[in-house]
Amino acid sequence: MKKKQAAGLAALTAAVTLAVASAPAQAAPGGEIIGYPGPDGLIWIADQTGPSGFVSGGLSPRLDTFITFGCADGGSIEVAFHLQEHPDRDPAPFTVACPGTTPTHVTIPLGTDLRGGFTATVTTSTPSVRWGATVVQPE
């Protein structure tokens, strides 16, 4: 029974990793806001348009954790990031200005000793704002 529960949990985690947290997002034309983070990436959303978010798990407590959000094409994004097992270390909701076609990026170090899941909600100032995100734990 435990083996089936573990397999079910793994399948559920994989299914929710890029779950839409609010309105459905669409892949945006015109290139990536954030490039591929390499093998250290837990989450990579290269380019989305409009409000959305993601859910994931599996943070390693022995590695540093960094979140990066970027946006382009005018307006702004507001990001709410929540560490399920460490709410005392959640970054405050923050806003990233997206003044032009060149992406703006903000990276926030969260440190080590984090475990469990996390969620992010991205609210865009207009439906046409493009954004991207990564969560990385470099080896």
PDB file of C-alpha atoms in Angstrom, residues 29-118:
ATOM      1  CA  PRO A  29       4.985  34.945 -28.800  1.00  0.00           C
ATOM      2  CA  GLY A  30       8.232  36.869 -29.119  1.00  0.00           C
ATOM      3  CA  GLY A  31      10.899  34.870 -27.280  1.00  0.00           C
ATOM      4  CA  GLU A  32      11.534  33.897 -23.703  1.00  0.00           C
ATOM      5  CA  ILE A  33      11.373  36.206 -20.716  1.00  0.00           C
ATOM      6  CA  ILE A  34      13.660  33.876 -18.721  1.00  0.00           C
ATOM      7  CA  GLY A  35      16.079  31.404 -20.256  1.00  0.00           C
ATOM      8  CA  TYR A  36      16.524  27.765 -19.305  1.00  0.00           C
ATOM      9  CA  PRO A  37      17.985  27.540 -15.761  1.00  0.00           C
ATOM     10  CA  GLY A  38      19.834  24.293 -16.424  1.00  0.00           C
ATOM     11  CA  PRO A  39      19.758  21.163 -14.282  1.00  0.00           C
ATOM     12  CA  ASP A  40      19.514  23.207 -11.053  1.00  0.00           C
ATOM     13  CA  GLY A  41      16.044  24.439 -11.977  1.00  0.00           C
ATOM     14  CA  LEU A  42      13.010  23.169 -10.079  1.00  0.00           C
ATOM     15  CA  ILE A  43      10.612  25.407 -12.008  1.00  0.00           C
ATOM     16  CA  TRP A  44      11.070  27.067 -15.373  1.00  0.00           C
ATOM     17  CA  ILE A  45       8.342  29.123 -16.942  1.00  0.00           C
ATOM     18  CA  ALA A  46       9.991  30.688 -19.972  1.00  0.00           C
ATOM     19  CA  ASP A  47       7.202  32.952 -21.163  1.00  0.00           C
ATOM     20  CA  GLN A  48       3.544  33.349 -20.182  1.00  0.00           C
ATOM     21  CA  THR A  49       0.974  36.038 -20.863  1.00  0.00           C
ATOM     22  CA  GLY A  50      -1.506  37.258 -18.265  1.00  0.00           C
ATOM     23  CA  PRO A  51      -2.156  36.276 -14.649  1.00  0.00           C
ATOM     24  CA  SER A  52      -1.310  32.755 -13.506  1.00  0.00           C
ATOM     25  CA  GLY A  53       0.993  30.915 -11.101  1.00  0.00           C
ATOM     26  CA  PHE A  54       2.479  27.582 -10.157  1.00  0.00           C
ATOM     27  CA  VAL A  55       2.747  24.974  -7.411  1.00  0.00           C
ATOM     28  CA  SER A  56       5.631  22.595  -6.730  1.00  0.00           C
ATOM     29  CA  GLY A  57       7.451  20.701  -4.024  1.00  0.00           C
ATOM     30  CA  GLY A  58      10.664  18.927  -3.302  1.00  0.00           C
ATOM     31  CA  LEU A  59      12.967  21.631  -1.977  1.00  0.00           C
ATOM     32  CA  SER A  60      16.295  20.285  -0.752  1.00  0.00           C
ATOM     33  CA  PRO A  61      17.212  21.690   2.680  1.00  0.00           C
ATOM     34  CA  ARG A  62      20.945  21.424   1.976  1.00  0.00           C
ATOM     35  CA  LEU A  63      20.903  23.744  -1.080  1.00  0.00           C
ATOM     36  CA  ASP A  64      20.461  27.496  -1.479  1.00  0.00           C
ATOM     37  CA  THR A  65      17.171  28.483  -3.096  1.00  0.00           C
ATOM     38  CA  PHE A  66      16.712  31.403  -5.498  1.00  0.00           C
ATOM     39  CA  ILE A  67      13.538  32.658  -7.162  1.00  0.00           C
ATOM     40  CA  THR A  68      13.630  34.841 -10.270  1.00  0.00           C
ATOM     41  CA  PHE A  69      10.694  36.584 -11.895  1.00  0.00           C
ATOM     42  CA  GLY A  70      10.831  38.714 -15.013  1.00  0.00           C
ATOM     43  CA  CYS A  71       8.427  40.532 -17.280  1.00  0.00           C
ATOM     44  CA  ALA A  72       8.204  42.672 -20.420  1.00  0.00           C
ATOM     45  CA  ASP A  73       5.845  44.574 -22.725  1.00  0.00           C
ATOM     46  CA  GLY A  74       4.660  47.341 -20.418  1.00  0.00           C
ATOM     47  CA  GLY A  75       2.806  47.363 -17.134  1.00  0.00           C
ATOM     48  CA  SER A  76       3.904  45.298 -14.145  1.00  0.00           C
ATOM     49  CA  ILE A  77       3.514  42.010 -12.332  1.00  0.00           C
ATOM     50  CA  GLU A  78       2.805  41.472  -8.655  1.00  0.00           C
ATOM     51  CA  VAL A  79       4.227  38.251  -7.212  1.00  0.00           C
ATOM     52  CA  ALA A  80       3.082  36.445  -4.069  1.00  0.00           C
ATOM     53  CA  PHE A  81       5.437  33.548  -3.219  1.00  0.00           C
ATOM     54  CA  HIS A  82       4.615  31.164  -0.360  1.00  0.00           C
ATOM     55  CA  LEU A  83       6.810  28.482   1.223  1.00  0.00           C
ATOM     56  CA  GLN A  84       4.340  25.970   2.670  1.00  0.00           C
ATOM     57  CA  GLU A  85       6.570  24.775   5.532  1.00  0.00           C
ATOM     58  CA  HIS A  86       8.395  28.074   6.147  1.00  0.00           C
ATOM     59  CA  PRO A  87       5.873  30.950   5.986  1.00  0.00           C
ATOM     60  CA  ASP A  88       8.198  33.037   8.179  1.00  0.00           C
ATOM     61  CA  ARG A  89      10.656  33.111   5.239  1.00  0.00           C
ATOM     62  CA  ASP A  90       8.183  34.061   2.515  1.00  0.00           C
ATOM     63  CA  PRO A  91       9.351  37.106   0.593  1.00  0.00           C
ATOM     64  CA  ALA A  92       6.848  39.928   0.903  1.00  0.00           C
ATOM     65  CA  PRO A  93       4.639  40.266  -2.159  1.00  0.00           C
ATOM     66  CA  PHE A  94       6.678  42.290  -4.628  1.00  0.00           C
ATOM     67  CA  THR A  95       6.112  44.162  -7.867  1.00  0.00           C
ATOM     68  CA  VAL A  96       8.289  44.053 -10.960  1.00  0.00           C
ATOM     69  CA  ALA A  97       7.948  46.931 -13.453  1.00  0.00           C
ATOM     70  CA  CYS A  98       7.951  45.877 -17.110  1.00  0.00           C
ATOM     71  CA  PRO A  99       8.592  49.152 -18.953  1.00  0.00           C
ATOM     72  CA  GLY A 100       9.527  47.874 -22.413  1.00  0.00           C
ATOM     73  CA  THR A 101      10.196  44.928 -24.688  1.00  0.00           C
ATOM     74  CA  THR A 102      13.495  44.074 -22.972  1.00  0.00           C
ATOM     75  CA  PRO A 103      12.723  41.818 -19.969  1.00  0.00           C
ATOM     76  CA  THR A 104      13.305  43.080 -16.433  1.00  0.00           C
ATOM     77  CA  HIS A 105      14.368  40.418 -13.875  1.00  0.00           C
ATOM     78  CA  VAL A 106      14.322  40.292 -10.078  1.00  0.00           C
ATOM     79  CA  THR A 107      16.126  37.493  -8.194  1.00  0.00           C
ATOM     80  CA  ILE A 108      15.502  36.868  -4.502  1.00  0.00           C
ATOM     81  CA  PRO A 109      17.728  34.520  -2.469  1.00  0.00           C
ATOM     82  CA  LEU A 110      15.742  32.455   0.031  1.00  0.00           C
ATOM     83  CA  GLY A 111      18.691  30.639   1.648  1.00  0.00           C
ATOM     84  CA  THR A 112      19.113  27.053   2.800  1.00  0.00           C
ATOM     85  CA  ASP A 113      17.240  24.747   5.199  1.00  0.00           C
ATOM     86  CA  LEU A 114      14.011  24.950   3.177  1.00  0.00           C
ATOM     87  CA  ARG A 115      11.948  21.835   2.542  1.00  0.00           C
ATOM     88  CA  GLY A 116       8.508  21.046   1.256  1.00  0.00           C
ATOM     89  CA  GLY A 117       6.368  22.782  -1.304  1.00  0.00           C
ATOM     90  CA  PHE A 118       5.862  26.294  -2.547  1.00  0.00           C
TER      91      PHE A 118
END
